[in-house]
Amino acid sequence: MPNWTSRQLQPAPGKYELDPSHWGYQGAFWGCWIAIGLFFGLVYNKLNYAETLTLALFGLFSFLLSELMARYMHYRGWVRGSRRRVFGMLLLAIAAAVVLQVLVDPLFLFVFHTAQPKQLLSAQAILSFTMQFSLSFWCWSAMYHGIHLRRRYEKSEMERLQLEAAVQAAELRALKSQVNPHFLFNCLNNLRSLVAENPTRAREMMLRLSELLRYALEVSRHERVTLAQELDVVEAYLDLESMQFEDRLRWSVEVAPAASEAPVPPMLVQQLVENAIKHGISGRPRGGEIRIRARISGGRLEIEVENTGQLVESAGNGFGLENARQRLRLLCGELAGLTLANRDRDHVAAIASIPLQ
Amino acid sequence: MTLRTLIVEDSRLARAELRRLLESHKEVEVVGEAANADEAEIFIPQLQPDLVLLDIQLPGRNGFELLESLDSAPLVIFTTAYSEYAVRAFEENALDYLLKPVQADRLAKALEKAAEILARREAPVPAEHKDAAASRPPLGARDRVFVRDGENCWFVPLAEVRLLEVEGNYTRLFFGNHHPLIPKTLNYLEGRLDPQTFFRASRQHLVNLSWVKDVEPWFSGSLRLTLKSGQQVEVSRRQAQRFRELMSL
């Protein structure tokens, strides 16, 4: 089962791209291979025509075979970390060593005449060549895998960092959307004025503001609060908005006793009220009224936020509402709903309906 | 020199706070307060303030819409609690704005700048104009109009406006590299602009005469004007006669 899922996440076999510096480390590896051969040739004083040719031909063919191996490994997806890759690589290296002899030995025997059949075709010679070249191909595969392992690690590290940044940005957006900066700065400005005008009330309003901020910052980690808790904060919010709107904002709250202990997602009513203020009060020079009502009916909690004003089609109120609706469904299940409609000629009502468990 | 100032701001506490901040500026005289755009639209022509401290977010029409509705824009310092896009528009055009809560030193700088601009504008409006605001003197080259185009806004001196063009119930203004629309008809503007400066070339166009570089005869008695910007405007046959009269004076 886990294998099945990890397969699903990997791209289909057969499609691959070579690493951008593929040729760089191929050149480096086989360059070193030949350099080491030359070094030992010089040390043992055997660097004659036959030995140099042998070195060059084996180097060239090994390089070409490694290219084939690299492509085969990519094709099978071994470089992406399959469990079978270690065993597969061992076999592949031995096969490559055998193929190398099949390709190169005839050249020595029939083209360059630098070796005798008995030198190359004895069981001992074949075995020793196979061992020797398997070893160099194993080294090569170790290097090739090492590089891809490192690449994969770098890539996953990058992806992890990107994901972390995305999560942080999302959290910040959530925080910002909970406390409207417009509201916050107006609030601070009004508070500043109130300190000079009515210090006692200013002190009271500072408490209300900290109540609201604490709730917005802390409670979002829980999934549910009681309606009574939420309404305490909504009242704090309305008190604060009253500094801005004064007698332009009139409001009332009516909650059936049974409803006050019902669970609600935090900031739900607050958002509806904020929306009501935005459309029903702040845009109207003479202000208006907001009525919040809650009751239990037919196994559901119904919360209604009504404001003065009219819903205008295509007025761009869709996004905030859709957001709130999605959030409500996410937290309270598919049966929860949110509607926004004109109640009469000058009242709009938002109704959230949440099934009780 | 006193700065006769009008405060436009919907929150009473915020108005009181501004008044309190302005107390330490002896050169500032607060001549009135308006709580929304409708009130401000009445007060501005009546009181003819030198300076308006204008909140952008107002109930009903916002601060920009208020300015667009005025024939000529007063000197304005915007105030805003938080501004996502507006501040960008200001910074590009160097319009002054204050973030609320307002810092005393930022306010002092903005007032200083406003006083400088006012001192630089030649010849203050004659006193009789202030008393007889109802007679509404025509707008001359010194007056400014507030123009908004998407995210950008400008206070454009009429001297820089070379051409006005009909666009339905709106009028397209040509100045610098910009040609935004303003929500007024060309006929209305013709009635408000100084006829010595702005000439009605045809049904489509009102031309700033100080921008005319070249005049040549065109088909059947009409004329073609070439502006300093290279734009060409046709003067209808009927208006060509008036143009010749005006020019021969």
XYZ file of C-alpha atoms in Angstrom:
606
model
C 0.000 0.000 0.000
C 2.664 2.620 0.846
C 4.532 1.487 -2.222
C 1.456 2.115 -4.311
C 1.135 5.681 -3.066
C 4.795 6.484 -3.537
C 4.548 5.129 -7.076
C 1.639 7.431 -7.674
C 3.688 10.454 -6.703
C 6.569 9.635 -9.017
C 6.516 10.579 -12.660
C 5.911 7.745 -15.110
C 9.050 5.687 -15.938
C 10.546 6.357 -19.310
C 10.482 10.154 -19.027
C 13.652 11.657 -17.665
C 15.996 14.580 -17.901
C 19.741 14.359 -17.415
C 21.254 16.488 -14.705
C 22.443 19.897 -16.032
C 26.050 19.140 -15.081
C 25.904 15.515 -16.338
C 28.728 16.038 -18.838
C 30.855 17.819 -16.271
C 31.014 14.949 -13.839
C 31.148 12.290 -16.556
C 34.239 14.048 -17.897
C 35.716 14.386 -14.410
C 35.171 10.722 -13.525
C 36.535 9.171 -16.690
C 39.308 11.764 -16.885
C 40.449 10.635 -13.414
C 40.090 7.014 -14.468
C 42.494 7.512 -17.385
C 44.841 9.662 -15.285
C 45.110 6.916 -12.685
C 45.811 4.376 -15.453
C 48.549 6.605 -16.892
C 50.028 7.122 -13.435
C 50.333 3.390 -12.768
C 51.625 2.848 -16.304
C 54.434 5.324 -15.626
C 55.191 3.902 -12.172
C 55.546 0.354 -13.493
C 57.356 1.579 -16.581
C 54.975 -0.211 -18.914
C 53.700 2.736 -20.904
C 54.385 1.255 -24.329
C 52.169 1.421 -27.429
C 50.031 -1.591 -26.463
C 49.405 -0.407 -22.910
C 48.490 3.141 -23.926
C 46.125 1.847 -26.588
C 44.552 -0.517 -24.082
C 44.041 2.295 -21.622
C 42.559 4.618 -24.254
C 40.202 2.000 -25.699
C 38.968 0.804 -22.306
C 38.538 4.385 -21.193
C 36.537 5.327 -24.265
C 34.313 2.247 -24.207
C 33.790 2.434 -20.455
C 32.675 6.013 -20.855
C 30.231 5.088 -23.640
C 28.868 2.170 -21.603
C 28.433 4.399 -18.564
C 26.387 6.755 -20.723
C 24.104 3.835 -21.623
C 23.939 2.832 -17.965
C 23.065 6.358 -16.893
C 20.190 6.447 -19.362
C 18.976 3.024 -18.324
C 19.052 4.074 -14.664
C 17.081 7.196 -15.430
C 14.674 5.181 -17.537
C 14.014 2.718 -14.695
C 13.746 5.541 -12.204
C 16.662 4.205 -10.116
C 18.129 7.661 -9.637
C 14.891 8.718 -7.929
C 15.456 6.304 -5.099
C 13.917 2.903 -5.819
C 14.780 0.183 -3.261
C 15.848 -2.218 -5.993
C 18.464 0.125 -7.294
C 21.447 -1.199 -5.246
C 21.081 -4.798 -6.388
C 20.225 -3.642 -9.888
C 23.319 -1.497 -10.036
C 25.568 -4.380 -8.976
C 24.218 -6.561 -11.763
C 24.306 -3.743 -14.259
C 27.986 -3.053 -13.484
C 28.914 -6.738 -13.991
C 26.944 -6.845 -17.226
C 28.729 -3.713 -18.395
C 32.112 -5.281 -17.572
C 31.218 -8.351 -19.677
C 29.925 -6.252 -22.566
C 33.073 -4.145 -22.424
C 35.207 -7.238 -23.025
C 32.988 -8.465 -25.817
C 33.349 -5.092 -27.516
C 36.999 -4.364 -26.891
C 38.716 -7.798 -27.020
C 38.034 -8.361 -30.744
C 39.659 -5.006 -31.478
C 42.891 -6.087 -29.764
C 42.821 -9.508 -31.411
C 41.835 -8.679 -34.957
C 42.342 -4.954 -35.570
C 45.424 -3.888 -33.610
C 46.960 -7.345 -33.024
C 48.321 -6.262 -29.653
C 47.179 -9.382 -27.777
C 47.111 -13.130 -28.278
C 43.846 -15.091 -27.946
C 45.266 -17.141 -25.085
C 46.053 -13.974 -23.132
C 42.488 -12.741 -23.297
C 40.252 -15.754 -23.594
C 41.429 -17.898 -20.701
C 38.895 -18.343 -17.894
C 41.258 -16.630 -15.494
C 41.724 -13.617 -17.748
C 37.997 -13.215 -18.343
C 37.266 -13.472 -14.617
C 39.972 -11.001 -13.636
C 38.900 -8.475 -16.305
C 35.273 -8.795 -15.260
C 36.170 -8.191 -11.631
C 38.415 -5.283 -12.463
C 35.886 -3.470 -14.646
C 32.916 -4.308 -12.443
C 34.841 -2.496 -9.751
C 35.344 0.608 -11.854
C 31.658 0.604 -12.891
C 30.636 0.222 -9.262
C 32.725 3.225 -8.413
C 31.069 5.070 -11.232
C 27.545 4.149 -10.069
C 28.401 5.170 -6.531
C 29.455 8.581 -7.812
C 26.429 8.912 -10.055
C 24.028 8.012 -7.265
C 25.844 10.198 -4.771
C 25.370 13.215 -7.003
C 21.692 12.503 -7.599
C 21.104 11.837 -3.936
C 22.551 15.232 -3.153
C 20.437 16.899 -5.834
C 17.322 15.271 -4.463
C 18.170 16.402 -0.976
C 18.761 20.002 -2.118
C 15.510 19.946 -4.038
C 13.454 18.585 -1.168
C 15.068 21.096 1.187
C 14.080 23.882 -1.212
C 10.550 22.558 -1.438
C 10.337 22.318 2.344
C 11.424 25.954 2.704
C 8.965 27.075 0.057
C 6.177 25.194 1.770
C 7.099 26.739 5.117
C 7.030 30.223 3.613
C 3.660 29.515 2.003
C 2.213 28.324 5.304
C 3.479 31.414 7.098
C 2.055 33.702 4.436
C -1.293 31.943 4.729
C -1.298 32.330 8.509
C -0.456 35.988 8.194
C -3.263 36.481 5.686
C -5.657 34.726 8.029
C -4.604 37.023 10.862
C -4.921 40.099 8.686
C -8.354 39.094 7.504
C -9.483 38.612 11.087
C -8.461 42.056 12.246
C -9.239 44.604 9.588
C -6.334 47.096 9.581
C -8.698 49.897 8.701
C -10.708 49.217 11.787
C -7.613 48.849 13.927
C -5.968 52.144 12.973
C -9.187 54.112 13.106
C -9.733 52.599 16.516
C -6.299 53.683 17.725
C -6.834 57.164 16.312
C -10.190 57.506 18.075
C -8.687 56.169 21.276
C -5.998 58.807 21.115
C -8.647 61.482 20.858
C -10.761 59.932 23.595
C -7.830 59.960 26.020
C -7.966 63.765 25.954
C -11.743 63.985 25.975
C -12.851 61.272 28.381
C -9.980 59.353 29.991
C -12.261 56.973 31.890
C -14.027 55.879 28.754
C -10.712 55.662 26.916
C -9.426 53.239 29.545
C -12.570 51.158 29.120
C -12.155 51.105 25.324
C -8.536 50.000 25.605
C -9.727 46.983 27.553
C -12.330 46.261 24.883
C -9.661 46.458 22.182
C -7.312 44.105 24.009
C -10.211 41.709 24.540
C -10.894 41.646 20.822
C -7.233 41.352 19.803
C -6.542 38.583 22.284
C -9.517 36.643 20.983
C -8.546 37.138 17.337
C -4.944 36.135 17.972
C -5.436 33.238 20.353
C -8.776 31.612 19.907
C -8.333 30.828 16.206
C -6.291 27.789 17.241
C -9.362 26.194 18.782
C -12.029 25.041 16.456
C -15.108 26.006 18.455
C -16.211 28.488 21.076
C -19.641 28.928 22.651
C -21.945 31.475 21.099
C -21.895 33.402 24.397
C -18.076 33.728 24.187
C -18.268 34.856 20.596
C -20.969 37.417 21.367
C -18.917 38.918 24.205
C -16.259 39.744 21.669
C -18.796 40.932 19.101
C -20.082 43.388 21.698
C -16.532 44.567 22.382
C -16.153 45.080 18.656
C -19.410 47.021 18.410
C -18.405 49.201 21.376
C -15.162 50.021 19.612
C -16.927 50.795 16.342
C -19.254 53.088 18.296
C -16.250 55.346 18.929
C -16.017 55.797 15.166
C -19.698 55.998 14.275
C -21.245 57.273 17.545
C -24.993 57.727 17.018
C -24.739 56.548 13.415
C -24.397 52.996 14.758
C -27.329 51.522 16.672
C -27.266 47.890 17.641
C -29.015 45.181 19.625
C -28.417 41.539 20.542
C -31.165 39.027 21.306
C -30.142 35.479 22.147
C -32.474 32.670 23.197
C -31.058 31.171 26.453
C -30.772 27.709 24.888
C -28.614 29.057 22.074
C -25.917 30.731 24.131
C -24.033 27.509 24.925
C -24.119 26.226 21.342
C -20.701 25.808 19.691
C -19.730 28.119 16.834
C -16.518 28.660 14.852
C -14.674 31.668 16.320
C -14.965 35.011 14.493
C -17.979 33.810 12.494
C -20.478 36.263 13.992
C -17.797 38.923 14.214
C -17.194 38.663 10.466
C -20.897 38.885 9.719
C -21.172 41.973 11.930
C -18.100 43.551 10.366
C -19.627 42.981 6.966
C -22.917 44.470 8.164
C -21.089 47.576 9.383
C -19.184 47.897 6.143
C -22.311 47.776 4.007
C -25.014 48.974 6.386
C -23.350 51.719 8.413
C -20.027 53.051 7.169
C -21.261 53.809 3.670
C -24.354 55.666 4.903
C -23.974 59.285 6.018
C -26.870 58.851 8.476
C -25.777 55.404 9.626
C -28.129 52.570 10.467
C -29.000 49.699 12.712
C -27.573 46.232 13.337
C -29.625 43.490 14.993
C -28.082 40.217 16.057
C -30.447 37.355 16.897
C -29.806 33.709 17.719
C -32.083 30.783 18.460
C -32.322 27.009 18.254
C -34.797 25.690 15.726
C -35.266 22.157 14.398
C -31.923 20.895 15.758
C -30.031 23.804 14.239
C -28.495 26.937 15.612
C -29.630 29.934 13.608
C -27.723 33.179 13.863
C -29.072 36.206 12.069
C -27.278 39.494 11.517
C -29.496 42.135 10.033
C -28.419 45.575 8.889
C -29.943 48.648 7.326
C -29.377 48.827 3.585
C -30.018 46.903 0.416
C -28.084 44.151 -1.242
C -26.970 45.318 -4.640
C -26.258 42.604 -7.187
C -22.677 42.422 -8.462
C -21.498 44.805 -5.739
C -18.464 42.612 -5.114
C -19.774 41.227 -1.820
C -19.295 37.719 -3.166
C -15.743 37.079 -2.079
C -16.071 37.727 1.643
C -19.310 35.804 1.813
C -17.929 32.852 -0.130
C -14.929 32.828 2.201
C -17.106 32.788 5.292
C -19.341 30.096 3.781
C -16.383 27.845 2.966
C -14.966 28.289 6.418
C -18.299 27.471 7.994
C -18.630 24.278 5.924
C -15.066 23.302 6.729
C -15.620 23.645 10.465
C -19.246 22.594 10.828
C -19.771 20.148 7.982
C -21.632 20.229 4.686
C -25.002 20.784 6.330
C -24.008 24.196 7.668
C -25.118 27.088 5.523
C -24.855 30.813 5.132
C -27.279 32.988 3.203
C -27.410 36.689 2.531
C -30.612 38.276 1.273
C -32.743 41.401 1.385
C -35.249 41.148 4.206
C -37.423 44.047 3.139
C -36.972 47.300 1.276
C -34.274 48.620 3.566
C -32.904 45.689 5.526
C -30.416 42.967 4.612
C -30.025 39.799 6.680
C -27.190 37.292 6.811
C -28.278 33.956 8.308
C -25.864 31.265 9.422
C -27.428 27.892 10.115
C -25.386 25.252 11.930
C -26.614 21.712 12.751
C -26.215 20.797 16.437
C -24.377 17.527 17.049
C -0.035 84.253 6.264
C -2.870 82.144 7.608
C -3.904 78.768 6.277
C -7.687 78.716 6.251
C -8.350 75.012 6.760
C -11.382 72.765 6.419
C -11.449 69.361 8.097
C -13.365 66.630 6.276
C -13.597 63.519 8.410
C -16.499 61.286 9.390
C -15.465 60.410 12.932
C -16.098 63.180 15.469
C -13.244 61.979 17.662
C -10.877 62.047 14.720
C -11.943 65.619 13.882
C -11.371 66.651 17.498
C -7.947 64.991 17.401
C -6.980 66.933 14.269
C -8.152 70.196 15.827
C -6.078 69.406 18.891
C -3.008 68.739 16.746
C -3.570 71.933 14.764
C -3.771 74.078 17.921
C 0.010 74.293 18.120
C 0.141 75.656 14.562
C -0.680 79.327 14.947
C -0.741 79.870 11.177
C -3.649 77.448 10.786
C -7.208 78.672 11.176
C -9.814 75.904 11.117
C -12.728 77.470 9.245
C -15.033 74.454 9.351
C -15.637 70.751 9.706
C -17.531 68.417 7.400
C -18.541 64.856 8.266
C -19.108 63.618 4.724
C -18.693 64.455 1.045
C -22.104 66.097 0.698
C -21.360 68.569 3.489
C -17.875 69.224 2.138
C -19.234 69.872 -1.338
C -21.338 72.703 0.113
C -18.650 74.085 2.433
C -15.726 74.191 0.008
C -17.205 76.710 -2.474
C -18.772 78.675 0.394
C -15.750 78.920 2.666
C -13.078 78.816 -0.041
C -10.509 77.255 2.301
C -6.813 77.425 1.453
C -6.361 73.857 2.586
C -8.541 70.792 3.074
C -7.580 67.946 5.386
C -9.488 65.198 3.652
C -10.211 61.678 4.857
C -10.283 59.274 1.922
C -12.836 56.888 3.457
C -16.063 58.777 3.930
C -19.641 57.509 4.129
C -21.347 57.618 0.745
C -18.945 59.202 -1.717
C -15.268 58.924 -0.770
C -12.665 61.683 -0.740
C -11.606 61.106 -4.348
C -15.173 61.237 -5.591
C -15.695 64.473 -3.675
C -12.669 66.054 -5.374
C -13.833 64.882 -8.784
C -17.163 66.578 -8.247
C -15.542 69.943 -7.519
C -14.904 72.349 -10.393
C -11.508 73.312 -9.082
C -9.607 71.385 -6.482
C -8.434 73.098 -3.320
C -5.029 72.301 -1.857
C -5.468 68.942 -0.142
C -3.683 66.857 2.458
C -5.229 63.393 2.513
C -5.680 61.468 5.723
C -6.239 57.747 5.898
C -6.188 55.041 8.555
C -4.817 52.401 6.252
C -4.475 52.454 2.558
C -3.730 49.502 0.386
C -3.673 51.102 -2.996
C -4.204 54.824 -2.512
C -0.832 55.450 -0.903
C 0.912 54.115 -3.980
C -0.942 56.576 -6.177
C 0.067 59.413 -3.862
C 3.708 58.506 -3.694
C 3.997 58.450 -7.449
C 2.477 61.898 -7.816
C 3.917 63.360 -4.622
C 0.494 64.221 -3.219
C 0.682 64.637 0.509
C -1.037 62.217 2.836
C -1.044 61.509 6.548
C -1.628 58.161 8.192
C -3.921 58.106 11.194
C -3.121 58.326 14.052
C -1.322 61.423 12.758
C 2.220 62.107 13.910
C 2.838 65.713 14.913
C 6.073 66.103 12.946
C 4.565 64.595 9.789
C 1.683 67.046 10.095
C 4.104 69.950 10.592
C 6.005 68.995 7.437
C 2.818 68.648 5.400
C 1.564 72.052 6.586
C 4.905 73.653 5.791
C 4.789 72.227 2.293
C 1.207 73.415 1.833
C 2.138 76.943 2.936
C 5.025 76.954 0.449
C 2.798 75.867 -2.405
C 0.242 78.542 -1.555
C 2.909 81.242 -1.346
C 4.277 80.185 -4.730
C 0.913 80.409 -6.446
C 0.866 83.959 -7.712
C -1.826 86.505 -6.871
C -4.204 85.189 -4.247
C -7.865 85.086 -5.196
C -9.291 88.623 -4.885
C -11.362 89.150 -1.752
C -14.573 89.971 -3.578
C -14.545 86.507 -5.101
C -14.605 84.980 -1.664
C -17.644 86.993 -0.653
C -19.461 86.483 -3.898
C -18.822 82.750 -4.172
C -22.272 82.243 -5.648
C -21.301 84.189 -8.749
C -18.691 81.487 -9.445
C -15.824 83.128 -11.279
C -14.581 81.221 -14.322
C -11.671 78.873 -13.799
C -8.344 80.181 -15.083
C -4.927 78.751 -15.795
C -3.993 78.886 -12.087
C -6.848 76.646 -10.997
C -6.370 72.944 -10.575
C -8.603 70.026 -11.314
C -8.455 66.691 -9.566
C -8.141 63.804 -11.976
C -8.141 60.088 -11.297
C -7.252 57.360 -13.718
C -7.301 53.854 -12.292
C -4.765 53.818 -9.485
C -3.246 57.199 -10.291
C -4.460 60.623 -9.330
C -3.280 64.130 -10.049
C -3.993 67.746 -9.271
C -3.548 69.229 -12.718
C -3.124 72.989 -13.182
C -5.415 74.018 -16.029
C -2.418 75.722 -17.682
C -1.042 72.246 -18.374
C -4.252 70.962 -19.930
C -3.880 71.470 -23.671
C -7.016 69.811 -24.940
C -10.393 68.568 -23.744
C -12.340 66.063 -25.798
C -15.938 64.816 -25.658
C -16.313 61.212 -24.543
C -20.041 60.639 -24.047
C -21.044 62.268 -20.768
C -17.393 62.405 -19.780
C -14.501 64.523 -20.930
C -11.028 63.365 -21.807
C -8.259 65.634 -20.568
C -4.905 65.783 -22.334
C -1.904 66.814 -20.220
C 1.683 65.576 -20.141
C 1.637 61.956 -21.261
C -1.738 61.313 -19.698
C -5.268 61.499 -21.013
C -7.689 60.414 -18.288
C -11.462 60.935 -18.207
C -13.253 63.234 -15.791
C -16.938 62.812 -14.920
C -18.158 66.108 -16.380
C -19.581 67.001 -19.777
C -17.622 69.188 -22.164
C -20.526 71.652 -22.306
C -20.459 72.058 -18.542
C -16.718 72.587 -18.542
C -16.960 75.119 -21.372
C -19.298 77.148 -19.153
C -16.890 76.996 -16.220
C -13.552 77.562 -17.943
C -12.148 80.988 -18.761
C -13.132 81.671 -22.432
C -9.973 83.727 -22.877
C -7.912 80.566 -22.390
C -10.133 77.704 -23.499
C -11.678 77.940 -26.952
C -14.436 75.654 -28.230
C -12.954 74.493 -31.514
C -15.817 72.171 -32.400
C -18.450 69.974 -30.813
C -15.679 67.565 -29.903
C -12.921 69.814 -28.649
C -12.006 72.559 -26.244
C -8.483 73.861 -26.887
C -6.127 75.674 -24.528
C -5.088 78.626 -26.745
C -1.719 79.014 -25.066
C -0.809 75.561 -26.406
C -1.536 76.432 -30.061
C 1.641 76.461 -32.136
C 0.367 76.710 -35.681
C -2.836 77.593 -37.547
C -3.526 76.649 -41.156
C -6.588 76.870 -43.409
C -8.381 73.561 -43.813
C -11.297 72.348 -45.940
C -14.217 74.665 -46.759
C -13.437 77.488 -44.388
C -12.422 75.429 -41.407
C -9.043 75.695 -39.714
C -6.536 73.195 -38.456
C -4.618 73.896 -35.254
C -1.345 72.231 -34.397
C -0.582 72.093 -30.669
C 2.875 72.256 -29.120
C 2.463 68.575 -28.334
C 2.084 67.798 -32.054
C -1.614 66.951 -31.712
C -3.833 68.419 -34.442
C -7.336 69.753 -33.879
C -9.851 70.897 -36.441
C -11.821 74.116 -35.900
C -15.294 73.853 -37.391
C -16.325 76.429 -40.014
C -18.694 78.162 -37.625
C -16.087 78.407 -34.871
C -13.312 79.370 -37.310
C -14.990 82.766 -37.735
C -14.966 83.309 -33.946
C -11.396 82.089 -33.750
C -10.284 84.699 -36.296
C -12.105 87.415 -34.344
C -10.532 86.295 -31.103
C -7.055 86.200 -32.603
C -7.291 89.551 -34.352
C -8.006 91.276 -31.036
